[in-house]
CSV table of C-alpha atoms in Angstrom, one decimal:
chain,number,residue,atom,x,y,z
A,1,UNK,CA,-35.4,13.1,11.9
A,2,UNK,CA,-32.9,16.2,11.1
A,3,UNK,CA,-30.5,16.1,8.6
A,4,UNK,CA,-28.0,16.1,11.5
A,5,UNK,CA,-29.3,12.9,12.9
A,6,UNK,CA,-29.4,11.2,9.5
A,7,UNK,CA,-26.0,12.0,8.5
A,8,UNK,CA,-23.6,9.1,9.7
A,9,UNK,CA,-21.3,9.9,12.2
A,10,UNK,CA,-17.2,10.1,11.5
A,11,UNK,CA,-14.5,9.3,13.4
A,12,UNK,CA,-11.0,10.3,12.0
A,13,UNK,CA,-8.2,7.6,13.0
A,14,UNK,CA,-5.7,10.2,13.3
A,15,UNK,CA,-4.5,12.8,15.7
A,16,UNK,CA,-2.9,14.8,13.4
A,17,UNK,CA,-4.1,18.6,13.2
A,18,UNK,CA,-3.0,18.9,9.4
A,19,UNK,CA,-5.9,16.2,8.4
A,20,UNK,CA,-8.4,17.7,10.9
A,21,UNK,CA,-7.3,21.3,8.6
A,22,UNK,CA,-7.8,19.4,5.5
A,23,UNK,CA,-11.2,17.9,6.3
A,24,UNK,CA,-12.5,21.1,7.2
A,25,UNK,CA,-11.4,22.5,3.8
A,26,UNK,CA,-14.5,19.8,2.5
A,27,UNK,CA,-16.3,21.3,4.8
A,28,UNK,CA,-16.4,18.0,7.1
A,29,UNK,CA,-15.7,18.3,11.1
A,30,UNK,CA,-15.6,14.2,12.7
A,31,UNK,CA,-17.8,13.1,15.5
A,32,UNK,CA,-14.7,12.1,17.1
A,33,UNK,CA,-10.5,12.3,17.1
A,34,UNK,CA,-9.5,9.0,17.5
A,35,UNK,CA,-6.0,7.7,17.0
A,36,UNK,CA,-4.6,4.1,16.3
A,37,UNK,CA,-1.2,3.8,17.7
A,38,UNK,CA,0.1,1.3,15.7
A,39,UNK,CA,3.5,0.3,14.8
A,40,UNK,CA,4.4,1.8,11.7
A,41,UNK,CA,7.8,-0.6,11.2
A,42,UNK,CA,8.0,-1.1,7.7
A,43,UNK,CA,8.4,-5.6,7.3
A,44,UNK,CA,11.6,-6.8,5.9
A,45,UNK,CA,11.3,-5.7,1.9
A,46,UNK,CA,8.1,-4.2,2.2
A,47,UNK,CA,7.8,-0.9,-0.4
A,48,UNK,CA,6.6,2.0,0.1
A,49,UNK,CA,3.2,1.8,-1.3
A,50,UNK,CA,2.4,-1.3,0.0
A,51,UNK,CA,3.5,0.2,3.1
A,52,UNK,CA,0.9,3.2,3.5
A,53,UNK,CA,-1.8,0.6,2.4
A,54,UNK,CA,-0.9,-2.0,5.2
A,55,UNK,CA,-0.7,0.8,7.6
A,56,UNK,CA,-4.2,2.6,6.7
A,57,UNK,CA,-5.3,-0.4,6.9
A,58,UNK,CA,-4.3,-1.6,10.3
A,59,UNK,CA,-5.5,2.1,11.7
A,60,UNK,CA,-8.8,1.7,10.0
A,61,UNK,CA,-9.5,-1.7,11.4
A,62,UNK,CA,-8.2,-0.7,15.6
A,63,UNK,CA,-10.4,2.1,15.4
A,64,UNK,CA,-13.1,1.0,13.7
A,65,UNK,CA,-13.6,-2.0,16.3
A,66,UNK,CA,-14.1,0.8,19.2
A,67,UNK,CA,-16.8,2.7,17.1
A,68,UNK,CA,-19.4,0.0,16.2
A,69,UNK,CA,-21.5,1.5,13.4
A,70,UNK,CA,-19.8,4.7,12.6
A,71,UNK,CA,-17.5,5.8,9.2
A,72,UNK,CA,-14.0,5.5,10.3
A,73,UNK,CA,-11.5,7.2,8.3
A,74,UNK,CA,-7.9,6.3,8.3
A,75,UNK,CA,-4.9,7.5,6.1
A,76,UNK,CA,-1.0,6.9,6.0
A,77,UNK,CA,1.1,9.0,3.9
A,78,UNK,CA,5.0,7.4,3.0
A,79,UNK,CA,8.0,9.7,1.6
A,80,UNK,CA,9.7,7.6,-0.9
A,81,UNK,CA,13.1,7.9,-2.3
A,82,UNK,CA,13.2,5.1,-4.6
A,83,UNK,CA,12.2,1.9,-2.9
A,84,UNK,CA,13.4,3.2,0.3
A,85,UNK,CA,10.7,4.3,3.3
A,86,UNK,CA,11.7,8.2,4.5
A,87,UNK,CA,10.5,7.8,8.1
A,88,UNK,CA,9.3,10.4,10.2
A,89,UNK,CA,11.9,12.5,11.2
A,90,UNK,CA,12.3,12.9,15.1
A,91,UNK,CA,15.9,14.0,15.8
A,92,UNK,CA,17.8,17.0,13.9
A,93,UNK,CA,20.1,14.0,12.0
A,94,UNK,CA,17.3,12.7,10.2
A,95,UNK,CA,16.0,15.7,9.0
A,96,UNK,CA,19.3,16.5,7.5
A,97,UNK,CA,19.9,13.3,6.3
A,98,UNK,CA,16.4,13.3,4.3
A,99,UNK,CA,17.1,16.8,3.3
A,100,UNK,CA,20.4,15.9,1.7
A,101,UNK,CA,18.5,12.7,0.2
A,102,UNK,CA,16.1,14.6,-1.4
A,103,UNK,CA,18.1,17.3,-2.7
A,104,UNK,CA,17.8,18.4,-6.5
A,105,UNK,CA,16.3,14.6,-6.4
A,106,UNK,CA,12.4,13.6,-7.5
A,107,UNK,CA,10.5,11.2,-4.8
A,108,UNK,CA,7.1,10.1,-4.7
A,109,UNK,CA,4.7,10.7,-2.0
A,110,UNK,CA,1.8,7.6,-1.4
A,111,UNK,CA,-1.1,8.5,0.4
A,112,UNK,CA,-3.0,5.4,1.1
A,113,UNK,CA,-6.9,5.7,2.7
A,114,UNK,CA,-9.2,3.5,4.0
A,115,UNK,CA,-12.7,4.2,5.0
A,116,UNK,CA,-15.0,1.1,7.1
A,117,UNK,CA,-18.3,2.0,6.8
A,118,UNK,CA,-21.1,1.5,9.3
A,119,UNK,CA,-21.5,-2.2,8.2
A,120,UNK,CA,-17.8,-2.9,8.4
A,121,UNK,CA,-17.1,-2.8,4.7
A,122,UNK,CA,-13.9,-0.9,3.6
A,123,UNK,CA,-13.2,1.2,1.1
A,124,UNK,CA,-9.5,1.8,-0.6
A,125,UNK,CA,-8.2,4.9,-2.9
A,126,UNK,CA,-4.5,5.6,-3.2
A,127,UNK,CA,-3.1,8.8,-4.5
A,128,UNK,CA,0.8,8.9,-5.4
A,129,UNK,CA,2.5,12.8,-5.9
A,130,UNK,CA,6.1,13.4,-7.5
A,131,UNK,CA,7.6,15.9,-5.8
A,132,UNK,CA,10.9,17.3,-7.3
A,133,UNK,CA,13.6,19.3,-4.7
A,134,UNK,CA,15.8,21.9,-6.3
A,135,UNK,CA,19.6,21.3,-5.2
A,136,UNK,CA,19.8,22.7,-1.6
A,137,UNK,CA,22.4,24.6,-0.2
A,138,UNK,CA,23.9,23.7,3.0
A,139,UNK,CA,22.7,27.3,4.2
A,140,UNK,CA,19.1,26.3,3.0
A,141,UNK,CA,19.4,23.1,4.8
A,142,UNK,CA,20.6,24.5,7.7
A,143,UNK,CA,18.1,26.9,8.0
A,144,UNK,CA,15.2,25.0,7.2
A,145,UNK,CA,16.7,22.2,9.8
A,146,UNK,CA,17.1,25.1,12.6
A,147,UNK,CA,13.4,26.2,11.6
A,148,UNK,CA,12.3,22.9,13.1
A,149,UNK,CA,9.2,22.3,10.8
A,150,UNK,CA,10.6,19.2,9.9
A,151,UNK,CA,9.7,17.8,13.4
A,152,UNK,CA,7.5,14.6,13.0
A,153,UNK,CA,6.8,15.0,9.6
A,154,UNK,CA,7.6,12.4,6.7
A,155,UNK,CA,10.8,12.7,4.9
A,156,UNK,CA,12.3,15.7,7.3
A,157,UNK,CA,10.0,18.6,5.7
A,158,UNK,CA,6.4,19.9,5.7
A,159,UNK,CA,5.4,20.9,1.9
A,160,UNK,CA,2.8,23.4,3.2
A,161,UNK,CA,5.7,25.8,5.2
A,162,UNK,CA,8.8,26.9,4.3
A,163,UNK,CA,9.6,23.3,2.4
A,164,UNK,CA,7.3,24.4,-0.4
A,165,UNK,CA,10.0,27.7,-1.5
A,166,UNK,CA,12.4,24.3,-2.3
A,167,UNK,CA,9.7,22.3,-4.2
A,168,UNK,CA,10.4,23.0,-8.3
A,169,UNK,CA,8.0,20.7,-9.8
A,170,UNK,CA,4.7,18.8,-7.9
A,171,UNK,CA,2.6,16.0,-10.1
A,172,UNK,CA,-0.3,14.5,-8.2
A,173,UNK,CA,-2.1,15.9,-4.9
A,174,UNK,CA,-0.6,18.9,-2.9
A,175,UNK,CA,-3.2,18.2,0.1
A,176,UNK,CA,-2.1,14.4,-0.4
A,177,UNK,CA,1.5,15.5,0.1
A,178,UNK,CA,0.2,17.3,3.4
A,179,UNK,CA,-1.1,14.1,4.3
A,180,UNK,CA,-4.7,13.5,3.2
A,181,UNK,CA,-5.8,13.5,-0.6
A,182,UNK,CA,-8.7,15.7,-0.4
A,183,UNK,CA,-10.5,14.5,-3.9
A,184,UNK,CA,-10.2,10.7,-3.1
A,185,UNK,CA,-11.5,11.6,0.5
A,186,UNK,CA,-14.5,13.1,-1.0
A,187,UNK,CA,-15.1,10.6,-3.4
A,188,UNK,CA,-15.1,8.0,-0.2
A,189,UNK,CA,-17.2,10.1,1.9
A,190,UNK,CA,-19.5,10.4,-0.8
A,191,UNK,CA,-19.6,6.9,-1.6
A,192,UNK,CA,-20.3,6.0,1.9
A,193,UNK,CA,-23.2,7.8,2.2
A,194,UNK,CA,-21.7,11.1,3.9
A,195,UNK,CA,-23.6,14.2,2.1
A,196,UNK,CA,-20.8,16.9,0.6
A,197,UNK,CA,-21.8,19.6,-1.4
């Protein structure tokens, strides 16, 4: 059998082309692309860690049920500004809003993963950030809002573009900020019998 048949096969429960980018930095391309679609409406008093978990956890499971034997990789990353859930901003007033949230503010970014292995077991690692915003100007959040880099992304900016030129101090994970923590992804791929080098 070749070591390409051995290896388990991976489907990534996510369409997002930021964690494909960050896989490939571990030098891992999935078997398959396949997205969960579920609703990602935080329950009354939930917080934002326990959130992200309940989320990965959900995608994990939906995708894991349509690929019967296979690794399945899931991961939900939450802005947080406090207790309260930055959502993904879709609309030019939510991006500025978050952006004048965050300003000269610190908030904590929660990746959460889950990984079902090929007998249905799965396997948890978290990974929180503290990111700290200097004090935008209006002309920096105007520009960065006009940009449009914000678009979709968690708390109204994207720490890998432009966003990073406003970020003055970053404890924890940059690639878990992006949206997948790349050391607790390794240490789960590993675990579940994927080969890394």
């Amino acid at each position: 059998m070749s070591a390409d048949a051995a290896r388990p096969r991976l489907v990534l429960a996510s369409a997002s082309p930021r964690r494909l980018d960050l896989l490939a930095r571990l030098g891992v391309v999935p078997h398959a692309i396949d997205p969960a679609e579920v609703d990602e409406t935080p329950l009354a008093g939930e917080l934002p860690l326990p959130h992200a978990r309940r989320l990965a956890a959900a995608k994990a499971a939906t995708v894991a049920a349509r690929h019967s034997g296979a690794l399945v990789l899931a991961c939900d990353t939450v802005v947080a500004c406090g207790r309260r859930i930055l959502r993904k901003a879709e609309d030019e007033a939510t991006a500025r809003a978050c952006l004048e949230l965050l300003s000269g503010r610190r908030h904590r970014v929660h990746s959460a993963l889950v990984l079902v292995d090929a007998d249905g077991r799965a396997r948890r690692r978290d990974a929180t950030s503290i990111v700290a915003f200097k004090r935008l100007t209006a002309a920096e959040r105007d520009g960065y809002v006009a940009g449009g880099e914000w678009r979709g992304k968690a708390g109204g900016y994207a720490i890998q573009g432009a966003a990073e030129g406003f970020v003055r101090h970053l404890a924890g994970s940059h690639s878990g900020v992006v949206g997948l923590p790349l050391y607790e992804t390794r240490t789960l791929l590993i675990a579940a019998g994927l080969p890394l080098g």
